[in-house]
Amino acid sequence: MGIRERNRRAVEREIDDAAMRLFVAQGFDATTTDQIAREAGVSPRSLFRYVGSKEDIVLRDMLAAGESVLAALRARPAGETAWEALRAALHVLEDNPPDRALALAEMFLRTPSLRARRLEKRLAWLDLLVPEVTRRLGRAPGDLPDPAAHAIVSAALACLDSATEIWARRGGSGDVVALFDEALDAVRHA
């Protein structure tokens, strides 16, 4: 990575950190892009060179997170079922510090526009994960997604969202991983 890219990432981190401080202190909707720019030490014009919207600040890393899940899924042992492999692969998302994860989860609960953008970005994960789950199911890849693989990935992501929402509604108490496992078990064995 060259110096230009390192500088860009450093500025992005400063913007993200400044925005999160403001979002937590005064709420997502009450925070303006001008306030974020001021807090990050950049001009409003410069801010928009790094992000397209406030939602993009919060959701910047979602595609990279989906790619991390895919890499973890591909690395799972061949003998695991699609469910087992996907469950284990989704655990790579635990790396987010708990206080930041809680702040994000609470923001999603309170902000419909942010929740909608997260769903939009999460749908891209289907394109990433369905082909690998299709392969694990022993089915030939095709031009159209496999309905079983699509359903498994969709259900696992819904369980992840449910666990995160419940954890946030409980104020971050309890173990979000245990909630995810409980939700996944309910879907698989109901």
PDB file of C-alpha atoms in Angstrom:
ATOM      1  CA  MET A   1       0.000   0.000   0.000  1.00  0.00           C
ATOM      2  CA  GLY A   2       1.433   3.342  -1.035  1.00  0.00           C
ATOM      3  CA  ILE A   3       1.615   6.492   1.048  1.00  0.00           C
ATOM      4  CA  ARG A   4      -1.376   8.037  -0.720  1.00  0.00           C
ATOM      5  CA  GLU A   5      -3.578   5.068   0.179  1.00  0.00           C
ATOM      6  CA  ARG A   6      -2.303   5.032   3.783  1.00  0.00           C
ATOM      7  CA  ASN A   7      -3.087   8.759   4.076  1.00  0.00           C
ATOM      8  CA  ARG A   8      -6.545   8.215   2.608  1.00  0.00           C
ATOM      9  CA  ARG A   9      -7.282   5.440   5.090  1.00  0.00           C
ATOM     10  CA  ALA A  10      -6.003   7.563   7.978  1.00  0.00           C
ATOM     11  CA  VAL A  11      -8.357  10.403   7.003  1.00  0.00           C
ATOM     12  CA  GLU A  12     -11.232   7.936   6.608  1.00  0.00           C
ATOM     13  CA  ARG A  13     -10.573   6.601  10.126  1.00  0.00           C
ATOM     14  CA  GLU A  14     -10.543  10.161  11.509  1.00  0.00           C
ATOM     15  CA  ILE A  15     -13.846  10.884   9.761  1.00  0.00           C
ATOM     16  CA  ASP A  16     -15.356   7.612  11.009  1.00  0.00           C
ATOM     17  CA  ASP A  17     -14.207   8.232  14.590  1.00  0.00           C
ATOM     18  CA  ALA A  18     -15.429  11.842  14.590  1.00  0.00           C
ATOM     19  CA  ALA A  19     -18.790  10.820  13.122  1.00  0.00           C
ATOM     20  CA  MET A  20     -19.277   8.016  15.649  1.00  0.00           C
ATOM     21  CA  ARG A  21     -18.522  10.366  18.556  1.00  0.00           C
ATOM     22  CA  LEU A  22     -21.157  12.779  17.259  1.00  0.00           C
ATOM     23  CA  PHE A  23     -23.690  10.065  16.432  1.00  0.00           C
ATOM     24  CA  VAL A  24     -23.409   8.630  19.938  1.00  0.00           C
ATOM     25  CA  ALA A  25     -23.557  12.055  21.612  1.00  0.00           C
ATOM     26  CA  GLN A  26     -26.433  13.600  19.678  1.00  0.00           C
ATOM     27  CA  GLY A  27     -27.971  10.921  17.458  1.00  0.00           C
ATOM     28  CA  PHE A  28     -27.553  10.034  13.810  1.00  0.00           C
ATOM     29  CA  ASP A  29     -30.316  12.242  12.418  1.00  0.00           C
ATOM     30  CA  ALA A  30     -29.333  15.263  14.528  1.00  0.00           C
ATOM     31  CA  THR A  31     -25.723  15.145  13.323  1.00  0.00           C
ATOM     32  CA  THR A  32     -24.913  17.159  10.211  1.00  0.00           C
ATOM     33  CA  THR A  33     -22.176  16.525   7.694  1.00  0.00           C
ATOM     34  CA  ASP A  34     -20.808  20.001   8.500  1.00  0.00           C
ATOM     35  CA  GLN A  35     -20.432  18.955  12.141  1.00  0.00           C
ATOM     36  CA  ILE A  36     -18.669  15.756  11.107  1.00  0.00           C
ATOM     37  CA  ALA A  37     -16.285  17.681   8.849  1.00  0.00           C
ATOM     38  CA  ARG A  38     -15.498  20.166  11.629  1.00  0.00           C
ATOM     39  CA  GLU A  39     -14.963  17.397  14.189  1.00  0.00           C
ATOM     40  CA  ALA A  40     -12.691  15.484  11.773  1.00  0.00           C
ATOM     41  CA  GLY A  41     -10.723  18.601  10.847  1.00  0.00           C
ATOM     42  CA  VAL A  42     -11.606  18.573   7.155  1.00  0.00           C
ATOM     43  CA  SER A  43     -13.663  20.884   4.987  1.00  0.00           C
ATOM     44  CA  PRO A  44     -17.214  19.853   4.071  1.00  0.00           C
ATOM     45  CA  ARG A  45     -16.074  19.591   0.458  1.00  0.00           C
ATOM     46  CA  SER A  46     -13.203  17.290   1.440  1.00  0.00           C
ATOM     47  CA  LEU A  47     -15.566  15.173   3.519  1.00  0.00           C
ATOM     48  CA  PHE A  48     -17.551  14.323   0.394  1.00  0.00           C
ATOM     49  CA  ARG A  49     -14.378  13.173  -1.369  1.00  0.00           C
ATOM     50  CA  TYR A  50     -14.205  10.419   1.253  1.00  0.00           C
ATOM     51  CA  VAL A  51     -17.884   9.607   1.763  1.00  0.00           C
ATOM     52  CA  GLY A  52     -21.069   9.990  -0.219  1.00  0.00           C
ATOM     53  CA  SER A  53     -23.410  10.315   2.757  1.00  0.00           C
ATOM     54  CA  LYS A  54     -23.665   9.934   6.528  1.00  0.00           C
ATOM     55  CA  GLU A  55     -24.979   6.413   5.990  1.00  0.00           C
ATOM     56  CA  ASP A  56     -21.834   5.569   4.032  1.00  0.00           C
ATOM     57  CA  ILE A  57     -19.709   6.520   7.042  1.00  0.00           C
ATOM     58  CA  VAL A  58     -21.484   3.987   9.221  1.00  0.00           C
ATOM     59  CA  LEU A  59     -21.650   1.292   6.540  1.00  0.00           C
ATOM     60  CA  ARG A  60     -18.265   1.840   4.889  1.00  0.00           C
ATOM     61  CA  ASP A  61     -16.853  -1.517   5.953  1.00  0.00           C
ATOM     62  CA  MET A  62     -19.848  -3.721   5.142  1.00  0.00           C
ATOM     63  CA  LEU A  63     -18.555  -5.010   1.804  1.00  0.00           C
ATOM     64  CA  ALA A  64     -15.155  -5.770   3.319  1.00  0.00           C
ATOM     65  CA  ALA A  65     -16.911  -7.566   6.184  1.00  0.00           C
ATOM     66  CA  GLY A  66     -18.855  -9.669   3.675  1.00  0.00           C
ATOM     67  CA  GLU A  67     -15.615 -10.559   1.918  1.00  0.00           C
ATOM     68  CA  SER A  68     -14.106 -11.575   5.282  1.00  0.00           C
ATOM     69  CA  VAL A  69     -17.080 -13.864   5.886  1.00  0.00           C
ATOM     70  CA  LEU A  70     -16.601 -15.369   2.407  1.00  0.00           C
ATOM     71  CA  ALA A  71     -12.890 -15.984   3.041  1.00  0.00           C
ATOM     72  CA  ALA A  72     -13.716 -17.627   6.375  1.00  0.00           C
ATOM     73  CA  LEU A  73     -16.424 -19.722   4.716  1.00  0.00           C
ATOM     74  CA  ARG A  74     -14.027 -20.941   2.025  1.00  0.00           C
ATOM     75  CA  ALA A  75     -11.483 -21.849   4.718  1.00  0.00           C
ATOM     76  CA  ARG A  76     -13.915 -24.078   6.646  1.00  0.00           C
ATOM     77  CA  PRO A  77     -13.344 -27.859   6.513  1.00  0.00           C
ATOM     78  CA  ALA A  78     -14.953 -29.610   3.562  1.00  0.00           C
ATOM     79  CA  GLY A  79     -16.787 -32.060   5.838  1.00  0.00           C
ATOM     80  CA  GLU A  80     -18.885 -29.368   7.518  1.00  0.00           C
ATOM     81  CA  THR A  81     -22.463 -28.889   6.423  1.00  0.00           C
ATOM     82  CA  ALA A  82     -23.359 -25.605   4.766  1.00  0.00           C
ATOM     83  CA  TRP A  83     -25.063 -24.474   7.993  1.00  0.00           C
ATOM     84  CA  GLU A  84     -22.090 -25.347  10.187  1.00  0.00           C
ATOM     85  CA  ALA A  85     -19.608 -23.674   7.868  1.00  0.00           C
ATOM     86  CA  LEU A  86     -21.699 -20.536   7.463  1.00  0.00           C
ATOM     87  CA  ARG A  87     -22.300 -20.270  11.208  1.00  0.00           C
ATOM     88  CA  ALA A  88     -18.585 -20.542  11.930  1.00  0.00           C
ATOM     89  CA  ALA A  89     -17.698 -18.118   9.125  1.00  0.00           C
ATOM     90  CA  LEU A  90     -20.085 -15.465  10.426  1.00  0.00           C
ATOM     91  CA  HIS A  91     -18.207 -15.464  13.720  1.00  0.00           C
ATOM     92  CA  VAL A  92     -15.420 -13.436  12.054  1.00  0.00           C
ATOM     93  CA  LEU A  93     -17.734 -10.460  12.588  1.00  0.00           C
ATOM     94  CA  GLU A  94     -17.073 -10.641  16.341  1.00  0.00           C
ATOM     95  CA  ASP A  95     -13.900  -8.579  15.916  1.00  0.00           C
ATOM     96  CA  ASN A  96     -15.791  -5.293  16.258  1.00  0.00           C
ATOM     97  CA  PRO A  97     -15.182  -3.848  19.756  1.00  0.00           C
ATOM     98  CA  PRO A  98     -18.327  -4.364  21.885  1.00  0.00           C
ATOM     99  CA  ASP A  99     -18.899  -0.659  22.624  1.00  0.00           C
ATOM    100  CA  ARG A 100     -18.710   0.252  18.932  1.00  0.00           C
ATOM    101  CA  ALA A 101     -20.877  -2.745  17.972  1.00  0.00           C
ATOM    102  CA  LEU A 102     -23.503  -1.680  20.506  1.00  0.00           C
ATOM    103  CA  ALA A 103     -23.454   1.936  19.329  1.00  0.00           C
ATOM    104  CA  LEU A 104     -23.948   0.793  15.733  1.00  0.00           C
ATOM    105  CA  ALA A 105     -26.718  -1.657  16.632  1.00  0.00           C
ATOM    106  CA  GLU A 106     -28.569   1.011  18.611  1.00  0.00           C
ATOM    107  CA  MET A 107     -28.199   3.449  15.711  1.00  0.00           C
ATOM    108  CA  PHE A 108     -29.755   0.909  13.343  1.00  0.00           C
ATOM    109  CA  LEU A 109     -32.689   0.469  15.727  1.00  0.00           C
ATOM    110  CA  ARG A 110     -33.366   4.199  15.943  1.00  0.00           C
ATOM    111  CA  THR A 111     -32.684   5.236  12.334  1.00  0.00           C
ATOM    112  CA  PRO A 112     -34.916   3.806   9.589  1.00  0.00           C
ATOM    113  CA  SER A 113     -32.861   5.313   6.742  1.00  0.00           C
ATOM    114  CA  LEU A 114     -29.699   3.759   8.120  1.00  0.00           C
ATOM    115  CA  ARG A 115     -31.423   0.424   8.610  1.00  0.00           C
ATOM    116  CA  ALA A 116     -32.613   0.476   4.991  1.00  0.00           C
ATOM    117  CA  ARG A 117     -29.123   1.239   3.661  1.00  0.00           C
ATOM    118  CA  ARG A 118     -27.676  -1.568   5.798  1.00  0.00           C
ATOM    119  CA  LEU A 119     -30.197  -3.986   4.321  1.00  0.00           C
ATOM    120  CA  GLU A 120     -29.310  -2.813   0.823  1.00  0.00           C
ATOM    121  CA  LYS A 121     -25.615  -3.416   1.465  1.00  0.00           C
ATOM    122  CA  ARG A 122     -26.285  -6.721   3.233  1.00  0.00           C
ATOM    123  CA  LEU A 123     -28.070  -7.981   0.113  1.00  0.00           C
ATOM    124  CA  ALA A 124     -24.709  -7.796  -1.661  1.00  0.00           C
ATOM    125  CA  TRP A 125     -23.536 -10.485   0.778  1.00  0.00           C
ATOM    126  CA  LEU A 126     -25.952 -12.892  -0.881  1.00  0.00           C
ATOM    127  CA  ASP A 127     -24.055 -12.524  -4.153  1.00  0.00           C
ATOM    128  CA  LEU A 128     -20.823 -13.239  -2.297  1.00  0.00           C
ATOM    129  CA  LEU A 129     -21.940 -16.162  -0.138  1.00  0.00           C
ATOM    130  CA  VAL A 130     -24.575 -18.044  -2.149  1.00  0.00           C
ATOM    131  CA  PRO A 131     -22.121 -19.515  -4.712  1.00  0.00           C
ATOM    132  CA  GLU A 132     -19.936 -20.968  -1.936  1.00  0.00           C
ATOM    133  CA  VAL A 133     -22.941 -22.399  -0.083  1.00  0.00           C
ATOM    134  CA  THR A 134     -24.184 -23.825  -3.404  1.00  0.00           C
ATOM    135  CA  ARG A 135     -20.827 -25.579  -3.796  1.00  0.00           C
ATOM    136  CA  ARG A 136     -21.016 -26.914  -0.232  1.00  0.00           C
ATOM    137  CA  LEU A 137     -24.465 -28.306  -0.955  1.00  0.00           C
ATOM    138  CA  GLY A 138     -22.934 -30.280  -3.824  1.00  0.00           C
ATOM    139  CA  ARG A 139     -24.944 -28.492  -6.457  1.00  0.00           C
ATOM    140  CA  ALA A 140     -23.655 -27.276  -9.781  1.00  0.00           C
ATOM    141  CA  PRO A 141     -23.278 -23.515 -10.033  1.00  0.00           C
ATOM    142  CA  GLY A 142     -25.576 -21.925 -12.548  1.00  0.00           C
ATOM    143  CA  ASP A 143     -26.569 -18.567 -13.934  1.00  0.00           C
ATOM    144  CA  LEU A 144     -29.387 -18.340 -11.397  1.00  0.00           C
ATOM    145  CA  PRO A 145     -28.890 -18.632  -7.632  1.00  0.00           C
ATOM    146  CA  ASP A 146     -29.685 -21.984  -6.073  1.00  0.00           C
ATOM    147  CA  PRO A 147     -32.891 -21.582  -4.013  1.00  0.00           C
ATOM    148  CA  ALA A 148     -31.663 -23.771  -1.144  1.00  0.00           C
ATOM    149  CA  ALA A 149     -28.335 -21.942  -0.886  1.00  0.00           C
ATOM    150  CA  HIS A 150     -30.093 -18.576  -1.153  1.00  0.00           C
ATOM    151  CA  ALA A 151     -32.523 -19.556   1.616  1.00  0.00           C
ATOM    152  CA  ILE A 152     -29.734 -20.789   3.909  1.00  0.00           C
ATOM    153  CA  VAL A 153     -27.682 -17.612   3.521  1.00  0.00           C
ATOM    154  CA  SER A 154     -30.757 -15.390   3.866  1.00  0.00           C
ATOM    155  CA  ALA A 155     -31.864 -17.213   7.013  1.00  0.00           C
ATOM    156  CA  ALA A 156     -28.394 -17.054   8.570  1.00  0.00           C
ATOM    157  CA  LEU A 157     -28.178 -13.313   7.918  1.00  0.00           C
ATOM    158  CA  ALA A 158     -31.675 -12.819   9.345  1.00  0.00           C
ATOM    159  CA  CYS A 159     -30.573 -14.714  12.476  1.00  0.00           C
ATOM    160  CA  LEU A 160     -27.521 -12.481  12.728  1.00  0.00           C
ATOM    161  CA  ASP A 161     -29.675  -9.359  12.445  1.00  0.00           C
ATOM    162  CA  SER A 162     -32.188 -10.706  14.982  1.00  0.00           C
ATOM    163  CA  ALA A 163     -29.486 -11.543  17.507  1.00  0.00           C
ATOM    164  CA  THR A 164     -27.859  -8.148  17.102  1.00  0.00           C
ATOM    165  CA  GLU A 165     -31.180  -6.326  17.466  1.00  0.00           C
ATOM    166  CA  ILE A 166     -32.143  -8.266  20.607  1.00  0.00           C
ATOM    167  CA  TRP A 167     -28.681  -7.673  22.070  1.00  0.00           C
ATOM    168  CA  ALA A 168     -29.012  -3.921  21.383  1.00  0.00           C
ATOM    169  CA  ARG A 169     -32.521  -3.795  22.872  1.00  0.00           C
ATOM    170  CA  ARG A 170     -31.043  -5.378  26.006  1.00  0.00           C
ATOM    171  CA  GLY A 171     -28.476  -2.602  26.166  1.00  0.00           C
ATOM    172  CA  GLY A 172     -25.616  -4.893  25.184  1.00  0.00           C
ATOM    173  CA  SER A 173     -26.126  -7.271  28.079  1.00  0.00           C
ATOM    174  CA  GLY A 174     -25.629 -10.927  27.413  1.00  0.00           C
ATOM    175  CA  ASP A 175     -23.659 -12.655  24.714  1.00  0.00           C
ATOM    176  CA  VAL A 176     -24.563 -11.692  21.157  1.00  0.00           C
ATOM    177  CA  VAL A 177     -22.841 -14.841  19.852  1.00  0.00           C
ATOM    178  CA  ALA A 178     -25.025 -17.033  22.055  1.00  0.00           C
ATOM    179  CA  LEU A 179     -28.098 -15.137  20.817  1.00  0.00           C
ATOM    180  CA  PHE A 180     -26.994 -15.736  17.211  1.00  0.00           C
ATOM    181  CA  ASP A 181     -26.486 -19.441  17.874  1.00  0.00           C
ATOM    182  CA  GLU A 182     -29.896 -19.652  19.566  1.00  0.00           C
ATOM    183  CA  ALA A 183     -31.594 -17.940  16.617  1.00  0.00           C
ATOM    184  CA  LEU A 184     -29.784 -20.147  14.114  1.00  0.00           C
ATOM    185  CA  ASP A 185     -30.738 -23.303  16.036  1.00  0.00           C
ATOM    186  CA  ALA A 186     -34.369 -22.174  16.087  1.00  0.00           C
ATOM    187  CA  VAL A 187     -34.418 -21.740  12.306  1.00  0.00           C
ATOM    188  CA  ARG A 188     -32.623 -24.996  11.620  1.00  0.00           C
ATOM    189  CA  HIS A 189     -34.683 -27.134  14.011  1.00  0.00           C
ATOM    190  CA  ALA A 190     -38.093 -25.475  14.241  1.00  0.00           C
TER     191      ALA A 190
END
